[in-house]
Each structure stands twice: as structure tokens, then as C-alpha cells.
CSV table of C-alpha atoms in Angstrom, one decimal:
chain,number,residue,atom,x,y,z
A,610,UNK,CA,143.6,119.6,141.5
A,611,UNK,CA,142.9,122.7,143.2
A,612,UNK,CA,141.0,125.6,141.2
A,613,UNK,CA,141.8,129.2,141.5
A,614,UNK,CA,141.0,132.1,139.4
A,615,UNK,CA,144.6,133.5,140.2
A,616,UNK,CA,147.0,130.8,140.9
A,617,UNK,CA,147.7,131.8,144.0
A,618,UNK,CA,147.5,131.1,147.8
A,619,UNK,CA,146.8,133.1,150.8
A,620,UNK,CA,147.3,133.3,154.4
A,621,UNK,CA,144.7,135.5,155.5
A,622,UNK,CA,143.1,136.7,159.3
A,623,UNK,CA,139.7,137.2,159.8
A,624,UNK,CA,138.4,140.0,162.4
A,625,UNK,CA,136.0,137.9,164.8
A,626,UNK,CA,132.6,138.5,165.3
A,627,UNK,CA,130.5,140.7,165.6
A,628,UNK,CA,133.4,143.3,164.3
A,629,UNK,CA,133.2,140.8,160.6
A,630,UNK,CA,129.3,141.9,160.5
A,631,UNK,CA,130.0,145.7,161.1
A,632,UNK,CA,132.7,145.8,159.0
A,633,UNK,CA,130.7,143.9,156.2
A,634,UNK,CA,127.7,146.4,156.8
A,635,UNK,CA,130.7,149.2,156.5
A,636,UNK,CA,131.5,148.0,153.2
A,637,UNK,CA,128.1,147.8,151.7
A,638,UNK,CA,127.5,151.6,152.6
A,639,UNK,CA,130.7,152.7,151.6
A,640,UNK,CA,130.2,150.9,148.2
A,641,UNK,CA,125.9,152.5,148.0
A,642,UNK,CA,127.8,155.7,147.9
A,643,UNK,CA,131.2,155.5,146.0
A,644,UNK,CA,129.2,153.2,143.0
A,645,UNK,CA,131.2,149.8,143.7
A,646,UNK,CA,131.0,146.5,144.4
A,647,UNK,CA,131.4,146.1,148.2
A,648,UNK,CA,134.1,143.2,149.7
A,649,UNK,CA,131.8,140.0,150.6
A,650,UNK,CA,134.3,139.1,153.0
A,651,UNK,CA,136.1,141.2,155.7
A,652,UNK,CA,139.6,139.5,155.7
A,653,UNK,CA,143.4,140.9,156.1
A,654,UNK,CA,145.7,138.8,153.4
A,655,UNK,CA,149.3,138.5,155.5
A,656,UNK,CA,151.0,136.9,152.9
A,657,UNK,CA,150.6,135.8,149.1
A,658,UNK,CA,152.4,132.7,147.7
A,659,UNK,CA,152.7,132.3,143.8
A,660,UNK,CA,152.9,128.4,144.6
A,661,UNK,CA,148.9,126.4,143.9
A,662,UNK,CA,150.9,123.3,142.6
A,663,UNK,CA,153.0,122.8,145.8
A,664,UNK,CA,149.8,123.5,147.5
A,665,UNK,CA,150.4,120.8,150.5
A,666,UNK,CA,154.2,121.7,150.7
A,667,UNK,CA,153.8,125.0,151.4
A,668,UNK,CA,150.6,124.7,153.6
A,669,UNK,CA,153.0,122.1,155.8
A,670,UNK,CA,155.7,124.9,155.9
A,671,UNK,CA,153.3,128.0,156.9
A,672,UNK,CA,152.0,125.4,159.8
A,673,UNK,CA,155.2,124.9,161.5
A,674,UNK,CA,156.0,128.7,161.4
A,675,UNK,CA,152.6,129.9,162.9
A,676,UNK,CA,151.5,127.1,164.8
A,677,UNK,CA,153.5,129.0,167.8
A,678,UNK,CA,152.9,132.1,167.1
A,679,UNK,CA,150.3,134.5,169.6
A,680,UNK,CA,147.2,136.2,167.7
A,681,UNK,CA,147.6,139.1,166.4
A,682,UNK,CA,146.4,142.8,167.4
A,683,UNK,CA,145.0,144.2,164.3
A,684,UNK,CA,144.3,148.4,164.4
A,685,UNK,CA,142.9,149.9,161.4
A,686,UNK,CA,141.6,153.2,160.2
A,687,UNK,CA,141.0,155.3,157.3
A,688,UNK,CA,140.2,154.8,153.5
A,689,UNK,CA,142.7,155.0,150.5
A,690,UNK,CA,142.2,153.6,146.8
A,691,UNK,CA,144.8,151.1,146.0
A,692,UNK,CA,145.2,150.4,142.1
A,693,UNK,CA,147.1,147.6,142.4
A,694,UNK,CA,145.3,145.4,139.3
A,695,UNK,CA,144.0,147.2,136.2
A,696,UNK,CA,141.3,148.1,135.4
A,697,UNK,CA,139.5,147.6,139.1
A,698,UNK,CA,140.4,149.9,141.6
A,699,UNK,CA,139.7,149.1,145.3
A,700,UNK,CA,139.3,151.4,148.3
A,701,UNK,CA,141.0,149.9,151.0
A,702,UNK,CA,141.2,150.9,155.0
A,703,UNK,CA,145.4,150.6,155.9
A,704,UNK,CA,146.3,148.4,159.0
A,705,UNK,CA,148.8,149.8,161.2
A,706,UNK,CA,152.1,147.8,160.0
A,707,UNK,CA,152.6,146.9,163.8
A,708,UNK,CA,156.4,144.8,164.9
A,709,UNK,CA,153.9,141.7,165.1
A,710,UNK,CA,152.1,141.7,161.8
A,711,UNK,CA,155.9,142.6,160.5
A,712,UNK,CA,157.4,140.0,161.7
A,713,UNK,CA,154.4,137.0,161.0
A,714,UNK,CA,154.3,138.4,157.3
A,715,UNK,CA,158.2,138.0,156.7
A,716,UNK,CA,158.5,134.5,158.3
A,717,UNK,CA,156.0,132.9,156.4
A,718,UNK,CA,157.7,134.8,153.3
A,719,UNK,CA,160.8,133.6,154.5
A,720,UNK,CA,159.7,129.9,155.1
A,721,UNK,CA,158.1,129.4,151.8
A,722,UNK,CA,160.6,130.9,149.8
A,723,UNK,CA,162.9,128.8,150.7
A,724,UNK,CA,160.9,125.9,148.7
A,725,UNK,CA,161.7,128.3,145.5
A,726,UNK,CA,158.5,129.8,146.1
A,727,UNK,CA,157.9,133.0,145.0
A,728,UNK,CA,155.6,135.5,148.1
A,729,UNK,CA,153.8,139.4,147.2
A,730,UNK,CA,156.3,141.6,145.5
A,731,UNK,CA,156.5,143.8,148.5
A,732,UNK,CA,159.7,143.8,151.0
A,733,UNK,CA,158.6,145.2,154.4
A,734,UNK,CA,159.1,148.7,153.7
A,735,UNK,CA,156.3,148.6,150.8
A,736,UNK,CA,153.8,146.7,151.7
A,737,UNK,CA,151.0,148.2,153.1
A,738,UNK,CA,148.4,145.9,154.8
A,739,UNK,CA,144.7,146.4,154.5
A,740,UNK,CA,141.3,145.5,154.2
A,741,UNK,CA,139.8,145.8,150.7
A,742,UNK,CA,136.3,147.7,151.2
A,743,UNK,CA,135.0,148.4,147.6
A,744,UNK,CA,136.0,147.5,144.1
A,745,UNK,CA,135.1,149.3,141.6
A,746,UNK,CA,136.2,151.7,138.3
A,747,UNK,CA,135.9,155.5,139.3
A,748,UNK,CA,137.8,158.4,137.9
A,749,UNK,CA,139.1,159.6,140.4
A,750,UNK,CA,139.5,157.1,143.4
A,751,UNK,CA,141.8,158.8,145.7
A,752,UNK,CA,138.8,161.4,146.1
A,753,UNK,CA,136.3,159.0,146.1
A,754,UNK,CA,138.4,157.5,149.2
A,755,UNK,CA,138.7,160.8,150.5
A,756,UNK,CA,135.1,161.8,150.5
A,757,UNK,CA,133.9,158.6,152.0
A,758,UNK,CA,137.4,158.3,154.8
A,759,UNK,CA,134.9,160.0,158.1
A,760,UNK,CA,132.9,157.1,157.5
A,761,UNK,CA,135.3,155.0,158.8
A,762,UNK,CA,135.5,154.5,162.6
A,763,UNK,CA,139.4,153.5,164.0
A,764,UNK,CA,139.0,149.6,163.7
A,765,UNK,CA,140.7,146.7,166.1
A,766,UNK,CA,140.3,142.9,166.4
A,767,UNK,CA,142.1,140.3,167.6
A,768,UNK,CA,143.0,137.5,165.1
A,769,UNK,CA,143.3,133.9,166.4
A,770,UNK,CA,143.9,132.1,163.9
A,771,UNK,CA,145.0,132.1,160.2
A,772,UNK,CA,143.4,130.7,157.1
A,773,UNK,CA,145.6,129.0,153.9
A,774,UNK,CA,142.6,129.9,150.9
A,775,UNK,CA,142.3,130.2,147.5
A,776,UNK,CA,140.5,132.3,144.9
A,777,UNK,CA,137.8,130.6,143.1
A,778,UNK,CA,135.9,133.0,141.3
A,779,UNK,CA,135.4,137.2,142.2
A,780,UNK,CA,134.5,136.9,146.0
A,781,UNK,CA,134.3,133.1,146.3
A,782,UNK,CA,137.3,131.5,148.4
A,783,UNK,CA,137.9,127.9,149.8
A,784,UNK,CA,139.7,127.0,152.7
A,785,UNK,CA,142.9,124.8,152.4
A,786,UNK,CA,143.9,125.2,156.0
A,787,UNK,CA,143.1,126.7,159.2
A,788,UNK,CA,145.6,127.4,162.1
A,789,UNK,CA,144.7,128.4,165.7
A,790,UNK,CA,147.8,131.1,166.9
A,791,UNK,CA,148.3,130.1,170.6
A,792,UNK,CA,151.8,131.0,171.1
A,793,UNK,CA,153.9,134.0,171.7
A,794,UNK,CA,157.0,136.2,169.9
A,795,UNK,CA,160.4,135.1,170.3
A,796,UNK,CA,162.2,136.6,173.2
A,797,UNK,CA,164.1,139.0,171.1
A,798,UNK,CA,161.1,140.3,169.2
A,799,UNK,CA,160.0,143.7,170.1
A,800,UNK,CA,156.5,143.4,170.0
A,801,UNK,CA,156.9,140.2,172.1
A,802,UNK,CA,153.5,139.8,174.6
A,803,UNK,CA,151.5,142.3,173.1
């Protein structure tokens, strides 16, 4: 059985290197100054699933939707706190919500909820993408984020590939699945070839 601290899966990206090493090295001075815990690992979560026990069935699913997909342009800039679990607050840097990252995060939504498997509680309208950079408890962590946002150059990768991982403990994740993106946007999408 697989083990995870949250009961949940993720399809995440990973920024390449050497923009994974900067980015890490970001985090650790952001975190030296705001009094956090910095992110071990620079990754951009497209899509949660709510479904560990159907592990394989999902990971089957996700594999047929983004085996033909293209990578991803990923543009990123900024810091913001995001208090999405109690009591930790993160700082996060937003990713630009771009037609492609739109459209792989609702197909794979789409795809797995038709198994009866429940995705993120966010429709496309709320969800913001980021990168977490720092966790921590602060008083005020919109102007902690504030304070430390110049510090953050304008960010792009390409992603490649996806990863299906869990959450083992804080900051320790295991692979499930790894898929190379190698294809391209249907015709009708209007990010298509970019």
C-alpha cells in the first residue's frame, strides 16, 4: 500500500536544471529573511487527485491524457502568501495561468473525475498556480511577501515531462509515475504550438 501523509496524489512539473538549483537557492534566502522553512523542492503541482486507493487507475488515466500533450511554457514572477492550510502559511511566486497550463490542468481534472474521483477544489477561474517558496507562521504574511517580492526575478522554464507523486512526510515525495510530454494542443486550442 502506498503511504502518504495526505491521501492524496499529484501531477506535478519540475523547472529543469540549472533553473531547479537557482530557484532552490531563491528559496533558502527568501526563507533566511522572512523566518521560514524554505521549499526543498522547486515543483509546480498541476493537478491534485483525492484518489491514493485507485492509485494505478488513475495514474493509467492521467497517462493517456498527457502522453500527447507538448511541454509546457511555465512564466513566473512575484511573491504572495497563500493560507490555504492552517496554521502554516506559505509564500508562494504565481505562475501566469497561460491557455496551455489551463487547459492540461482541466483534462486531467476531467479524466479522473470521471472515475468518481474527486480533483483541487478550484474551477479554472480560482485556482491560482504557483510555486511554494517558504512555509512558515508569520503575523502578517502578505507583508512579509511584500517586503521580500524584489527579490524575485521574472522566472521561465520549460516543463517536459510530468511526475504522478505522493506526500510522504513534510518535504519528502515518492514518484508513482513519470511522463515525457512530446506532443502538441489540439487544433482548436488557442495556445496550440506555443
Amino acid at each position: 500500500m502506498i503511504e502518504s501523509i495526505d491521501n492524496r496524489l499529484y501531477i506535478i512539473g519540475k523547472p529543469p536544471e540549472p533553473t531547479r538549483s537557482v530557484l532552490r537557492d531563491l528559496f533558502v534566502r527568501l526563507a533566511q529573511e522572512a523566518g521560514g522553512t524554505p521549499n526543498p523542492e522547486p515543483r509546480l503541482t498541476i493537478q491534485a487527485i483525492y484518489g491514493l486507493h485507485l492509485a494505478e487507475v488513475v495514474q493509467e488515466r492521467v497517462e493517456t491524457v498527457v502522453r500527447d500533450l507538448p511541454p509546457i511554457h511555465v512564466r513566473a514572477s512575484g511573491l504572495i502568501a497563500f493560507a490555504l492550510r492552517t496554521p502554516h502559511q506559505r509564500l508562494v511566486i504565481p505562475v501566469e495561468k497561460t491557455p496551455a497550463l489551463r487547459y492540461i490542468y482541466q483534462v486531467i481534472a476531467e479524466e479522473v473525475e470521471s472515475l468518481g474521483v474527486p480533483t483541487q477544489p478550484f474551477d479554472l477561474e480560482t485556482w491560482q498556480p504557483h510555486m511554494t517558496a517558504v512555509e512558515g507562521d508569520w503575523e502578517d504574511a502578505e507583508a512579509v511577501a511584500r517586503q521580500l517580492a524584489p527579490q524575485v526575478p521574472e522566472i521561465q522554464f520549460l516543463i517536459d515531462r510530468l511526475w504522478m507523486s505522493v506526500l510522504r512526510a513534510p518535504g519528502t515525495w515518492m514518484e508513482l509515475g513519470i511522463w515525457p510530454l512530446r506532443g502538441r494542443l489540439p487544433d482548436e486550442h488557442p495556445d496550440r504550438g506555443t
